[in-house]
Coordinates of C-alpha atoms and ligand atoms in Angstrom, one line a residue:
M1063 CA -4.2 12.3 39.8
S1064 CA -4.9 15.9 38.5
L1065 CA -3.4 18.2 36.0
Q1066 CA -2.7 21.8 36.8
L1067 CA -4.3 23.8 34.0
D1068 CA -4.0 27.5 33.4
A1069 CA -6.9 29.7 32.4
R1070 CA -6.1 29.4 28.6
Q1071 CA -6.0 25.6 28.8
R1072 CA -9.2 25.5 30.7
A1073 CA -10.9 27.8 28.2
M1074 CA -9.6 25.6 25.4
L1075 CA -11.1 22.5 26.9
E1076 CA -14.4 24.2 27.6
E1077 CA -14.6 25.2 23.9
M1078 CA -13.9 21.6 22.9
G1079 CA -16.9 20.5 25.0
V1080 CA -14.8 18.9 27.7
R1081 CA -16.0 19.7 31.2
L1082 CA -13.4 20.0 33.9
F1083 CA -15.0 18.3 36.8
L1084 CA -14.2 14.8 35.5
P1085 CA -13.8 11.8 37.7
A1086 CA -10.1 10.9 37.8
P1087 CA -9.5 7.9 35.5
T1088 CA -8.2 4.8 37.2
L1089 CA -6.2 1.8 36.2
E1090 CA -9.3 -0.4 36.6
P1091 CA -11.8 -1.0 33.8
P1092 CA -14.5 1.7 33.9
R1093 CA -17.8 0.8 35.3
P1094 CA -20.6 1.0 32.7
A1095 CA -22.8 3.2 34.9
A1096 CA -20.1 5.7 35.8
A1097 CA -20.0 7.7 32.6
P1098 CA -18.6 11.2 33.2
A1099 CA -20.7 14.3 32.9
V1100 CA -20.7 15.9 29.5
R1101 CA -22.2 18.9 27.8
R1102 CA -25.7 18.5 26.4
Q1103 CA -24.9 20.9 23.5
P1104 CA -21.6 20.2 21.9
S1105 CA -19.5 23.2 21.0
P1106 CA -17.9 23.5 17.6
V1107 CA -14.3 22.5 17.3
V1108 CA -11.9 25.4 18.0
A1109 CA -10.8 26.8 14.7
S1110 CA -7.1 26.8 14.3
P1111 CA -4.9 27.0 11.3
D1112 CA -4.1 23.7 9.6
P1113 CA -1.1 22.2 11.3
A1114 CA 2.2 22.9 9.7
P1115 CA 3.8 19.9 8.0
L1116 CA 5.6 17.6 10.4
P1117 CA 9.2 16.8 9.8
V1118 CA 8.2 13.5 8.1
V1119 CA 11.1 11.2 7.3
R1120 CA 10.9 10.6 3.6
A1121 CA 13.4 9.0 1.2
P1122 CA 13.4 8.1 -2.4
V1123 CA 12.4 4.7 -3.6
P1124 CA 15.5 2.5 -3.8
A1125 CA 16.5 1.4 -7.3
S1126 CA 16.3 -2.2 -6.3
S1127 CA 14.4 -4.1 -3.6
A1128 CA 15.8 -3.9 -0.1
T1129 CA 18.5 -6.4 0.6
G1130 CA 19.9 -5.0 3.8
P1131 CA 19.1 -5.9 7.4
G1132 CA 15.6 -6.9 8.5
V1133 CA 13.1 -4.3 9.6
E1134 CA 13.9 -5.0 13.2
M1135 CA 17.5 -3.8 12.7
M1136 CA 16.7 -0.7 10.6
E1137 CA 17.4 2.9 11.5
W1138 CA 15.0 5.7 10.5
D1139 CA 16.4 6.3 7.0
A1140 CA 16.4 2.6 6.0
L1141 CA 12.9 2.2 7.6
A1142 CA 11.6 5.1 5.5
R1143 CA 13.1 3.8 2.3
T1144 CA 11.6 0.3 3.0
V1145 CA 8.1 1.6 3.7
V1146 CA 8.1 3.7 0.5
A1147 CA 9.1 0.7 -1.5
C1148 CA 6.9 -1.8 0.3
R1149 CA 4.4 -3.8 -1.8
A1150 CA 3.7 -6.5 0.8
C1151 CA 0.0 -6.2 0.8
Q1152 CA -2.9 -5.1 -1.5
L1153 CA -3.0 -1.6 0.0
C1154 CA 0.0 -0.6 -2.1
E1155 CA -2.3 -0.6 -5.1
G1156 CA -4.5 2.4 -4.0
R1157 CA -2.1 4.5 -2.1
R1158 CA -0.7 7.8 -3.2
E1159 CA 2.3 7.5 -0.9
P1160 CA 2.9 5.4 2.3
L1161 CA 2.9 7.4 5.5
L1162 CA 5.6 6.4 8.0
G1163 CA 4.7 9.1 10.4
G1164 CA 6.3 12.2 11.8
G1165 CA 7.1 14.4 14.8
D1166 CA 9.8 14.5 17.5
L1167 CA 12.2 11.6 17.4
Q1168 CA 12.8 12.1 21.1
A1169 CA 9.1 11.8 21.8
D1170 CA 7.6 10.8 25.1
W1171 CA 4.3 10.2 23.4
L1172 CA 3.6 8.0 20.4
I1173 CA 0.1 8.6 19.1
V1174 CA -1.1 5.9 16.7
G1175 CA -4.1 6.5 14.6
E1176 CA -6.2 4.5 12.1
P1177 CA -5.0 3.8 8.5
P1178 CA -4.5 7.0 6.5
N1179 CA -7.7 8.5 5.2
E1180 CA -7.9 10.5 2.0
D1181 CA -7.0 13.8 3.8
E1182 CA -4.0 12.3 5.4
D1183 CA -2.9 10.6 2.2
R1184 CA -3.2 13.9 0.4
A1185 CA -1.4 15.9 3.1
G1186 CA 1.3 13.3 3.6
Q1187 CA 0.9 13.4 7.4
P1188 CA -1.2 11.7 10.0
F1189 CA -4.1 13.4 11.8
T1190 CA -5.1 16.2 9.4
G1191 CA -8.4 18.1 8.9
D1192 CA -10.8 18.9 11.6
G1193 CA -9.9 15.7 13.5
G1194 CA -6.2 16.8 13.5
K1195 CA -7.2 20.3 14.8
L1196 CA -9.2 18.7 17.6
L1197 CA -6.1 16.5 18.5
D1198 CA -3.9 19.6 18.4
N1199 CA -6.2 21.4 20.8
M1200 CA -6.2 18.5 23.2
L1201 CA -2.4 18.2 23.1
R1202 CA -2.1 22.0 23.6
A1203 CA -4.3 21.7 26.7
L1204 CA -1.7 19.3 28.0
G1205 CA 1.1 21.6 27.1
L1206 CA 2.2 19.6 24.1
T1207 CA 2.4 20.0 20.4
R1208 CA 2.7 17.5 17.6
R1209 CA 6.2 18.7 17.0
D1210 CA 7.4 18.6 20.6
R1211 CA 7.7 15.4 22.6
V1212 CA 5.0 13.8 20.4
Y1213 CA 5.3 11.5 17.4
L1214 CA 2.3 10.7 15.2
A1215 CA 1.9 7.5 13.2
N1216 CA -0.7 5.4 11.5
V1217 CA -1.2 1.8 12.5
I1218 CA -1.0 0.9 8.8
K1219 CA 1.1 2.9 6.4
C1220 CA -1.0 2.9 3.2
R1221 CA -4.5 4.4 2.6
P1222 CA -7.1 1.7 1.9
G1223 CA -8.5 3.1 -1.3
G1224 CA -11.2 1.9 -3.7
N1225 CA -12.4 -1.5 -2.5
G1226 CA -9.4 -2.0 -0.3
A1227 CA -10.1 -2.4 3.4
A1228 CA -7.6 -2.7 6.2
G1229 CA -8.0 -5.7 8.3
P1230 CA -5.9 -8.4 10.2
E1231 CA -4.1 -9.5 7.0
E1232 CA -2.8 -6.0 6.3
V1233 CA -2.0 -5.4 9.9
A1234 CA 0.0 -8.7 9.9
H1235 CA 2.0 -7.4 6.9
C1236 CA 2.5 -3.9 8.2
E1237 CA 2.9 -4.2 12.0
A1238 CA 6.7 -4.8 11.7
F1239 CA 7.1 -1.1 10.7
L1240 CA 5.2 0.2 13.7
R1241 CA 7.0 -2.2 16.0
R1242 CA 10.3 -0.8 14.8
Q1243 CA 9.1 2.7 15.3
V1244 CA 8.3 1.9 18.9
E1245 CA 11.8 0.4 19.3
L1246 CA 13.5 3.4 17.8
L1247 CA 11.4 6.0 19.7
K1248 CA 11.2 4.3 23.1
P1249 CA 8.2 6.5 24.1
R1250 CA 7.0 6.7 27.6
V1251 CA 3.4 6.1 26.5
I1252 CA 1.5 5.0 23.4
L1253 CA -1.9 6.5 22.8
A1254 CA -3.9 4.2 20.5
M1255 CA -6.6 6.2 18.9
G1256 CA -9.4 4.3 17.2
R1257 CA -10.6 0.7 16.9
L1258 CA -7.9 -0.7 14.5
A1259 CA -5.0 1.0 16.4
M1260 CA -6.4 -0.3 19.7
Q1261 CA -7.0 -3.9 18.4
T1262 CA -3.5 -4.0 16.9
L1263 CA -1.6 -2.7 19.9
L1264 CA -3.7 -4.6 22.5
A1265 CA -4.2 -7.7 20.3
S1266 CA -7.8 -7.7 21.3
S1267 CA -11.2 -7.6 19.6
E1268 CA -13.0 -6.2 22.6
P1269 CA -14.9 -2.9 21.9
L1270 CA -12.8 0.2 22.6
G1271 CA -15.3 1.3 25.3
K1272 CA -14.5 -1.7 27.3
L1273 CA -10.7 -1.4 27.1
R1274 CA -10.2 2.3 27.6
G1275 CA -9.5 3.8 31.1
R1276 CA -6.6 1.6 32.0
A1277 CA -3.0 0.9 30.9
Y1278 CA -1.8 -2.1 28.9
A1279 CA 1.6 -2.8 27.4
Y1280 CA 3.0 -3.1 23.9
Q1281 CA 6.7 -4.1 23.7
G1282 CA 7.0 -3.0 27.3
V1283 CA 5.6 0.5 26.7
P1284 CA 2.3 1.5 28.5
V1285 CA -0.6 1.8 26.0
I1286 CA -3.8 3.8 26.6
A1287 CA -6.6 3.2 24.2
T1288 CA -9.0 6.0 23.4
Y1289 CA -11.3 7.4 20.7
H1290 CA -10.1 8.7 17.4
P1291 CA -10.6 12.5 17.0
V1292 CA -12.7 12.0 13.9
Y1293 CA -15.0 9.8 15.9
L1294 CA -15.1 12.5 18.6
L1295 CA -16.3 15.0 16.1
R1296 CA -19.3 12.8 15.4
N1297 CA -19.8 11.8 19.1
P1298 CA -18.9 14.9 21.1
A1299 CA -20.4 13.3 24.3
D1300 CA -17.3 11.1 24.4
K1301 CA -14.8 14.0 24.4
A1302 CA -14.8 14.0 28.2
R1303 CA -13.8 10.3 28.2
A1304 CA -11.0 10.9 25.7
W1305 CA -9.8 13.8 27.8
A1306 CA -9.7 11.5 30.8
D1307 CA -7.7 9.0 28.8
L1308 CA -5.2 11.7 27.8
C1309 CA -4.8 12.8 31.5
L1310 CA -4.1 9.2 32.4
A1311 CA -1.4 9.0 29.7
Q1312 CA 0.0 12.3 30.9
A1313 CA 0.2 10.9 34.5
I1314 CA 2.0 7.8 33.2
V1315 CA 4.5 10.0 31.4
R1316 CA 5.1 12.0 34.5
G1317 CA 5.4 8.9 36.7
E1318 CA 2.4 9.9 38.8
V1319 CA 0.7 6.5 38.4
P1320 CA 2.3 3.1 37.9
A1321 CA 2.3 2.0 34.2
Ligands
LIG1246 S1 0.1 -1.1 4.2 FE1 2.1 -1.6 5.0 S2 2.5 -3.8 4.4 FE2 0.9 -3.0 3.1 S3 1.9 -2.1 1.3 FE3 1.6 -0.4 2.7 S4 3.5 -0.3 3.9 FE4 3.5 -2.4 2.9

């Protein structure tokens, strides 16, 4: 499996600290000793303007509690209204506004990140700040943007603020929304970025390093687990592994490897 990259895409990866002579990822679990070569000195993240706001589906809070169909039957507008009004777990106390997600409703890629952080909560969209810029650059190297064939979402819709922490209980309350997003989008691949996203979608407590490098399934959709961009900013040596994971996801989207 290989991707045809033009000179600009190659330069972008080099600037991100991703070397191009990576071993091709396989559908088998990676061998611990076979870590790909990486740069010794990480390069700074490529500066790019803050991403323009995504077409996030928003709706006013309904005057009364939802009495319509269950989440599993909802279309986008009803889903957005229900998330905005949701007070099913303690995270509703510290949120500014729930984040349903945003992007292309015809997306091939669904990228699921961790619960909203302060930046995302403030911006009202997933994957903002320097981590978002790194993700944008990686997507651009694949010929994608967060507006085109990509939909971004958080595994949990409200920011854990104050003493609030997101864990299995909050996931149990909130997962129905993500499940419905998967049903509505019908993506070709799901990229689970970060520990909680991976644990939720793969129903596993194994470390991410053990699970990445092969495809799993969530509601019949192939799932690739990889590192969150914010983690990659702190651990640039793992950018090459994340890039290999994105290439595997791209190959699945293109039908080049069996899902
Ligand atoms: S995190 Fe999810 S379940 Fe909890 S209040 Fe927010 S939308 Fe509702």
